[in-house]
Amino acid sequence: MIKIYNTLSRRKEDFVPIEEGKVRMYVCGPTVYNYIHIGNARPMIVFDTVRRYFIYKGYDVNYVSNFTDVDDKIIREANAEGKSAQEIAEFYIAECKKDMEAMNIMPATTNPRATQEIDGMIDMIQTLIEKGDAYVAKDGTVYYRTRSFRDYGKLSHKNIDDLEAGHRDIKVTGDDKEDYLDFVLWKPKKEGEPYWKSPWCDGRPGWHIECSVMSKRYLGDTIDIHAGGEDLIFPHHENEIAQSEAANEVPFAHYWMHNGFLNIDNRKMSKSLGNFLLVREILKRYNADVLRFFMLSAQYRSPLNYSEELMESAKNGLDRIRTAGDRLKDLIANATDMEMTEEEDELLDTTKEYVEKFEAAMDDDFNTADAIAAIFELIKFANTKLDEDSSAGILMKVFEKIEKLMSVLGLEFTIDHDDLDSHVQEMIDKRQQARKEKNFALADQIRCDLLKEGIELMDTREGVKWKKI
Ligand code: AMP
Ligand code: ZN
């Protein structure tokens, strides 16, 4: 039985789906006004792994993750670059998808965009007004009447009287706001901003209503899991609950999952603090699977501090697994016996323990750190118990077991030679690019990194050549 830590109850609960064998899951996606940084990559990698584990367990997962493509920051960036907000959003959505693909994140079942869901937002806001949960101010701003929602604060475990208005709300502090806790559902346009027609004014939606509407449209009124980074608990998810539950009169999500933050120098990595590393900067030095392995080496709710040492140790760990994979492949290719012996049958039976450990770790709120430890035990088994005398049968069975568990983590067990060629070529291209940009430190770093992988570069008259050492 899979157990999930539910932010709503603050404890681990058995996962019971709404519909047998199915998971309806919504993950709040990025606001697209820049390339994604590795902090943004954490929820992507973590919840992709959650999704993969559900699939491994036989569930059919409907996975919806949005792009917020209208927002103050996008408009600001558009004005700075002399482009339209739509152009900015389109560009960064495409770039974000490239980074996600590199990190082996499965494409969402649906990737809705806020600007394509405006009608649904107007409908939900209308419903909230009719029910008395929202009101229209003189300038056409529509506010949610926060105190009308009796359970407000249930997710963030805050008492409504102690609350301060959230800093991520769109700030339109018209004097006719009834209460400082009320948040914006719809706001009037300003000069030069994108806008849509509505019964209240030409304008655009607030941030929170987007997710309530997209989740309802693609997954239904009640969903199994709603997820995102822990900074979204308040006010974003709290406000989503208020809107959705007031409008639909049923619980919004049964399980609320939140990943801890990725820190750098023990401070939160964020766009606003300016201390972020872009995914594509990291990819200049490491393969994306190293980043993925690094992220999964911690339990998803714990804070994770980014450091070169941890990235190096992720790289070494992954290399260790792959060296064992290459060895198994060689042994399979050279095995003389096909059939497993009886002793091998018994030996193979002992590996069940490691698979069970892996599953127990993942069942326990997706503890990928312990799941990786179980994979290492299997690797140790393969390295110590299998050799030239093993049959192809057992070698293949063990290979497949490890490969399957690695794929739950979104990682390849082995890289074939074509991949090695293209990996080295990619690094050579990156080094040439760095040299062109006179970034010799990076160029040297890439040479060093390759050396550590056992690849030596040689600058010749015919260009850069390489060999395995
Ligand atoms: P944003 O584009 O800021 O709305 O963020 C998109 C997603 O990334 C949200 O789920 C955030 O909670 C998450 N996120 C942003 N920064 C970090 C970080 N440093 N560590 C972990 N998650 C983050
Ligand atoms: Zn959201």
Coordinates of C-alpha atoms in Angstrom, one line a residue, residues 80-433:
A80 CA 11.7 45.0 -21.3
E81 CA 12.4 42.9 -24.5
G82 CA 9.9 44.9 -26.7
K83 CA 7.9 41.8 -27.4
S84 CA 4.3 40.7 -26.6
A85 CA 3.6 38.7 -23.5
Q86 CA 2.4 35.9 -25.7
E87 CA 5.7 35.8 -27.6
I88 CA 7.6 35.6 -24.3
A89 CA 5.4 32.9 -22.9
E90 CA 5.6 30.8 -26.2
F91 CA 9.3 31.1 -26.2
Y92 CA 9.9 30.0 -22.6
I93 CA 7.3 27.2 -22.8
A94 CA 9.2 25.7 -25.7
E95 CA 12.5 26.1 -23.9
C96 CA 11.1 24.6 -20.7
K97 CA 9.9 21.6 -22.6
K98 CA 13.4 21.1 -24.0
D99 CA 14.8 21.1 -20.5
M100 CA 12.1 18.7 -19.3
E101 CA 12.9 16.3 -22.1
A102 CA 16.6 16.4 -21.3
M103 CA 15.7 15.5 -17.7
N104 CA 13.6 12.6 -19.0
I105 CA 10.4 14.0 -17.6
M106 CA 7.4 12.3 -19.2
P107 CA 5.2 14.7 -21.1
A108 CA 2.0 15.5 -19.1
T109 CA -1.2 14.0 -20.2
T110 CA -2.4 17.6 -20.6
N111 CA -0.3 20.7 -20.4
P112 CA -3.0 23.5 -20.2
R113 CA -2.1 27.1 -20.5
A114 CA -3.9 29.7 -18.5
T115 CA -4.6 32.0 -21.5
Q116 CA -6.5 29.2 -23.3
E117 CA -8.8 28.6 -20.3
I118 CA -10.2 32.1 -19.8
D119 CA -13.9 31.1 -20.5
G120 CA -13.7 28.4 -17.7
M121 CA -12.3 31.0 -15.3
I122 CA -15.1 33.5 -16.1
D123 CA -17.7 30.7 -15.5
M124 CA -16.2 29.8 -12.1
I125 CA -15.9 33.4 -11.0
Q126 CA -19.5 33.9 -12.1
T127 CA -20.6 30.9 -9.9
L128 CA -18.7 32.3 -7.0
I129 CA -20.3 35.7 -7.3
E130 CA -23.8 34.1 -7.5
K131 CA -23.1 32.1 -4.4
G132 CA -22.0 35.2 -2.5
D133 CA -18.4 34.0 -2.2
A134 CA -17.1 36.7 -4.5
Y135 CA -18.0 40.3 -5.2
V136 CA -17.3 43.0 -7.8
A137 CA -15.6 46.2 -6.7
K138 CA -16.3 49.6 -8.3
D139 CA -13.4 49.4 -10.7
G140 CA -14.5 45.9 -12.0
T141 CA -12.0 43.9 -9.9
V142 CA -13.5 40.7 -8.6
Y143 CA -12.4 39.6 -5.1
Y144 CA -12.9 36.3 -3.3
R145 CA -14.6 36.9 0.0
T146 CA -12.1 34.9 2.0
R147 CA -14.0 34.9 5.3
S148 CA -17.0 33.3 3.6
F149 CA -15.0 30.0 3.3
R150 CA -15.3 28.5 6.7
D151 CA -12.4 26.1 6.3
Y152 CA -9.9 28.8 5.2
G153 CA -6.5 27.9 6.5
K154 CA -7.1 24.2 6.7
L155 CA -4.2 23.3 4.4
S156 CA -1.6 25.7 5.7
H157 CA -2.9 25.2 9.3
K158 CA -3.2 28.9 9.8
N159 CA -5.8 30.6 11.8
I160 CA -7.7 33.1 9.7
D161 CA -7.3 35.9 12.2
D162 CA -3.6 35.6 12.3
L163 CA -3.2 35.8 8.6
E164 CA -1.4 38.3 6.6
A165 CA -2.3 38.7 2.9
G166 CA 0.0 36.5 0.8
H167 CA 2.9 38.2 -1.0
R168 CA 2.2 36.4 -4.2
D169 CA -1.3 37.8 -4.6
I170 CA -1.8 40.2 -7.5
K171 CA -1.8 43.4 -5.5
V172 CA -4.7 45.6 -6.4
T173 CA -5.6 47.3 -3.2
G174 CA -8.6 49.2 -4.2
D175 CA -10.2 50.8 -1.2
D176 CA -13.4 49.0 -1.8
K177 CA -11.9 45.6 -0.9
E178 CA -14.1 44.4 2.0
D179 CA -11.3 42.7 3.9
Y180 CA -7.6 42.6 3.6
L181 CA -7.7 38.8 3.3
D182 CA -9.8 39.0 0.1
F183 CA -7.8 38.0 -3.0
V184 CA -8.2 38.8 -6.6
L185 CA -10.1 36.6 -9.0
W186 CA -10.2 39.1 -11.9
K187 CA -8.5 42.4 -12.3
P188 CA -8.9 45.3 -14.8
K189 CA -6.4 45.8 -17.6
K190 CA -3.8 48.4 -17.4
E191 CA -2.4 50.3 -20.5
G192 CA -0.4 48.0 -22.7
E193 CA -1.4 44.7 -20.9
P194 CA -3.1 41.7 -22.5
Y195 CA -6.8 41.5 -21.6
W196 CA -10.0 39.5 -22.2
K197 CA -13.6 40.7 -22.1
S198 CA -15.6 39.7 -19.1
P199 CA -18.9 40.7 -17.5
W200 CA -17.0 42.9 -15.0
C201 CA -14.4 44.7 -17.0
D202 CA -11.8 44.1 -19.7
G203 CA -9.0 42.4 -17.7
R204 CA -7.3 39.2 -16.8
P205 CA -7.5 36.5 -14.2
G206 CA -5.8 36.2 -10.9
W207 CA -3.2 33.5 -10.5
H208 CA -5.0 31.1 -8.1
I209 CA -8.2 30.8 -10.2
E210 CA -6.2 29.4 -13.1
C211 CA -5.3 26.2 -11.4
S212 CA -8.8 25.6 -9.9
V213 CA -10.3 25.9 -13.4
M214 CA -7.7 23.8 -15.2
S215 CA -7.8 21.1 -12.6
K216 CA -11.6 20.9 -12.8
R217 CA -11.7 20.9 -16.6
Y218 CA -9.1 18.1 -17.1
L219 CA -9.5 16.0 -14.0
G220 CA -12.9 16.7 -12.5
D221 CA -14.3 18.4 -9.4
T222 CA -12.4 16.1 -7.0
I223 CA -9.0 14.8 -7.7
D224 CA -6.6 12.4 -6.0
I225 CA -3.4 14.4 -5.7
H226 CA -2.6 18.1 -6.0
A227 CA 1.1 18.9 -5.8
G228 CA 3.7 21.6 -6.0
G229 CA 6.6 23.2 -4.1
E230 CA 6.1 24.0 -0.4
D231 CA 6.0 27.7 -1.1
L232 CA 2.7 27.2 -2.8
I233 CA 0.9 25.9 0.3
F234 CA 0.0 29.4 1.2
P235 CA -1.6 31.4 -0.3
H236 CA -1.8 29.6 -3.7
H237 CA -3.1 26.2 -2.7
E238 CA -5.1 27.6 0.2
N239 CA -6.9 29.9 -2.2
E240 CA -7.4 27.2 -4.8
I241 CA -9.2 25.1 -2.1
A242 CA -11.4 28.1 -1.1
Q243 CA -12.4 28.8 -4.7
S244 CA -12.9 25.2 -5.9
E245 CA -14.7 23.9 -2.8
A246 CA -17.0 26.9 -2.7
A247 CA -17.8 26.6 -6.4
N248 CA -18.1 22.8 -6.6
E249 CA -19.2 22.0 -3.1
V250 CA -17.1 18.8 -2.9
P251 CA -13.5 18.3 -1.6
F252 CA -11.0 19.6 -4.1
A253 CA -8.1 17.1 -3.6
H254 CA -7.7 14.1 -1.3
Y255 CA -3.9 14.3 -1.0
W256 CA -1.8 17.5 -1.0
M257 CA 1.9 16.8 -1.7
H258 CA 4.6 19.5 -1.4
N259 CA 8.3 19.2 -2.2
G260 CA 10.9 20.9 0.0
F261 CA 13.1 23.6 -1.4
L262 CA 16.3 23.3 -3.3
N263 CA 18.8 25.6 -1.5
I264 CA 22.1 27.0 -2.5
D265 CA 24.5 28.1 0.3
N266 CA 21.6 27.2 2.6
R267 CA 19.4 29.8 1.1
K268 CA 16.3 29.2 -1.0
M269 CA 17.1 29.2 -4.7
S270 CA 14.7 31.6 -6.3
K271 CA 14.3 33.9 -9.2
S272 CA 13.6 36.8 -6.9
L273 CA 16.7 36.3 -4.8
G274 CA 18.7 36.0 -8.0
N275 CA 20.8 33.1 -6.6
F276 CA 19.5 30.5 -9.1
L277 CA 21.3 28.2 -11.5
L278 CA 19.5 27.5 -14.7
V279 CA 19.0 23.9 -15.7
R280 CA 20.8 24.6 -19.0
E281 CA 23.8 26.1 -17.1
I282 CA 24.0 22.8 -15.2
L283 CA 23.7 20.9 -18.4
K284 CA 26.9 22.5 -19.7
R285 CA 28.8 20.5 -17.1
Y286 CA 26.7 17.5 -16.3
N287 CA 24.4 15.2 -18.1
A288 CA 20.8 15.7 -17.1
D289 CA 20.5 12.3 -15.5
V290 CA 23.2 13.3 -13.0
L291 CA 20.9 16.2 -12.0
R292 CA 18.0 13.8 -11.8
F293 CA 20.0 11.4 -9.6
F294 CA 21.1 14.2 -7.4
M295 CA 17.5 15.3 -6.8
L296 CA 16.3 11.8 -6.0
S297 CA 19.1 11.2 -3.6
A298 CA 17.1 13.1 -1.0
Q299 CA 13.6 12.5 0.3
Y300 CA 11.4 14.9 -1.6
R301 CA 10.1 16.8 1.5
S302 CA 13.5 17.5 2.9
P303 CA 15.4 20.6 2.0
L304 CA 18.2 19.9 -0.4
N305 CA 21.3 22.0 -0.6
Y306 CA 22.9 22.2 -4.0
S307 CA 26.7 21.7 -4.0
E308 CA 29.4 20.7 -6.5
E309 CA 30.4 17.9 -4.1
L310 CA 26.9 16.4 -4.1
M311 CA 26.7 16.6 -7.9
E312 CA 30.0 14.9 -8.1
S313 CA 28.9 12.2 -5.7
A314 CA 25.7 11.7 -7.8
K315 CA 27.8 11.4 -10.9
N316 CA 30.1 8.8 -9.2
G317 CA 27.1 6.9 -7.9
L318 CA 25.5 6.8 -11.3
D319 CA 28.8 5.7 -12.9
R320 CA 29.1 2.9 -10.4
I321 CA 25.7 1.6 -11.4
R322 CA 26.4 1.9 -15.1
T323 CA 29.8 0.2 -14.8
A324 CA 28.0 -2.8 -13.2
G325 CA 25.4 -2.6 -16.1
D326 CA 28.2 -2.6 -18.7
R327 CA 29.8 -5.6 -17.0
L328 CA 26.5 -7.5 -17.0
K329 CA 26.1 -6.8 -20.7
D330 CA 29.6 -8.1 -21.4
L331 CA 28.9 -11.2 -19.3
I332 CA 25.7 -11.8 -21.2
A333 CA 27.4 -11.5 -24.5
N334 CA 30.0 -14.0 -23.6
A335 CA 28.0 -16.4 -21.5
T336 CA 28.3 -20.0 -22.6
D337 CA 25.3 -21.4 -20.8
M338 CA 21.8 -20.1 -21.5
E339 CA 19.7 -22.0 -19.0
M340 CA 19.7 -21.2 -15.3
T341 CA 20.9 -23.9 -13.0
E342 CA 18.9 -24.8 -9.9
E343 CA 21.4 -23.1 -7.7
E344 CA 21.1 -20.0 -9.8
D345 CA 17.4 -20.2 -9.4
E346 CA 17.8 -20.1 -5.6
L347 CA 20.4 -17.3 -5.9
L348 CA 18.0 -15.2 -8.0
D349 CA 15.3 -15.7 -5.4
T350 CA 17.5 -13.9 -2.9
T351 CA 17.3 -10.7 -5.0
K352 CA 13.6 -10.4 -4.2
E353 CA 14.6 -8.9 -0.9
Y354 CA 16.2 -5.9 -2.7
V355 CA 13.2 -5.4 -4.9
E356 CA 11.0 -5.5 -1.8
K357 CA 13.2 -3.0 -0.1
F358 CA 12.9 -0.7 -3.1
E359 CA 9.1 -1.0 -3.1
A360 CA 8.9 -0.5 0.6
A361 CA 10.9 2.7 0.4
M362 CA 8.8 4.0 -2.4
D363 CA 5.6 2.9 -0.7
D364 CA 6.7 5.0 2.3
D365 CA 5.9 8.4 0.8
F366 CA 8.3 7.9 -2.2
N367 CA 11.5 7.7 -0.2
T368 CA 13.8 7.7 -3.3
A369 CA 16.9 8.0 -1.1
D370 CA 16.2 4.5 0.4
A371 CA 15.1 3.2 -3.0
I372 CA 18.4 4.1 -4.4
A373 CA 20.1 2.4 -1.5
A374 CA 18.2 -0.8 -2.5
I375 CA 19.4 -0.5 -6.0
F376 CA 23.0 -0.3 -4.8
E377 CA 22.4 -3.5 -2.9
L378 CA 21.3 -5.2 -6.1
I379 CA 24.4 -3.8 -7.8
K380 CA 26.6 -5.2 -5.1
F381 CA 24.8 -8.6 -5.6
A382 CA 25.5 -8.4 -9.3
N383 CA 29.1 -7.5 -8.8
T384 CA 29.9 -10.2 -6.2
K385 CA 27.6 -13.1 -7.1
L386 CA 27.6 -13.1 -10.9
D387 CA 30.6 -13.7 -13.1
E388 CA 31.9 -15.5 -16.2
D389 CA 30.5 -18.8 -15.0
S390 CA 26.9 -17.4 -14.6
S391 CA 24.3 -18.4 -17.2
A392 CA 22.9 -15.9 -19.6
G393 CA 19.5 -16.6 -18.0
I394 CA 20.4 -15.3 -14.5
L395 CA 22.5 -12.5 -15.9
M396 CA 19.6 -11.3 -18.0
K397 CA 17.0 -11.6 -15.2
V398 CA 19.2 -9.5 -12.8
F399 CA 19.9 -7.0 -15.6
E400 CA 16.2 -6.6 -16.3
K401 CA 15.3 -6.2 -12.6
I402 CA 17.8 -3.4 -12.1
E403 CA 16.8 -1.8 -15.4
K404 CA 13.1 -1.7 -14.3
L405 CA 13.9 -0.2 -10.9
M406 CA 16.1 2.5 -12.5
S407 CA 13.3 3.3 -15.0
V408 CA 11.0 4.1 -12.1
L409 CA 13.5 6.8 -11.2
G410 CA 13.6 7.9 -14.8
L411 CA 17.1 6.7 -15.3
E412 CA 18.8 4.5 -17.9
F413 CA 20.7 1.5 -16.5
T414 CA 23.3 1.5 -19.2
I415 CA 24.3 3.9 -22.0
D416 CA 25.1 2.2 -25.2
H417 CA 28.1 3.1 -27.3
D418 CA 26.3 5.3 -29.7
D419 CA 25.1 7.2 -26.7
L420 CA 28.7 7.4 -25.4
D421 CA 29.8 8.8 -28.8
S422 CA 27.1 11.4 -28.8
H423 CA 27.7 12.3 -25.2
V424 CA 31.4 12.9 -25.8
Q425 CA 30.7 14.7 -29.0
E426 CA 28.2 16.9 -27.1
M427 CA 30.8 17.7 -24.5
I428 CA 33.3 18.5 -27.2
D429 CA 30.9 20.9 -28.8
K430 CA 30.2 22.5 -25.5
R431 CA 33.9 22.9 -24.9
Q432 CA 34.4 24.5 -28.4
Q433 CA 31.5 26.9 -27.7

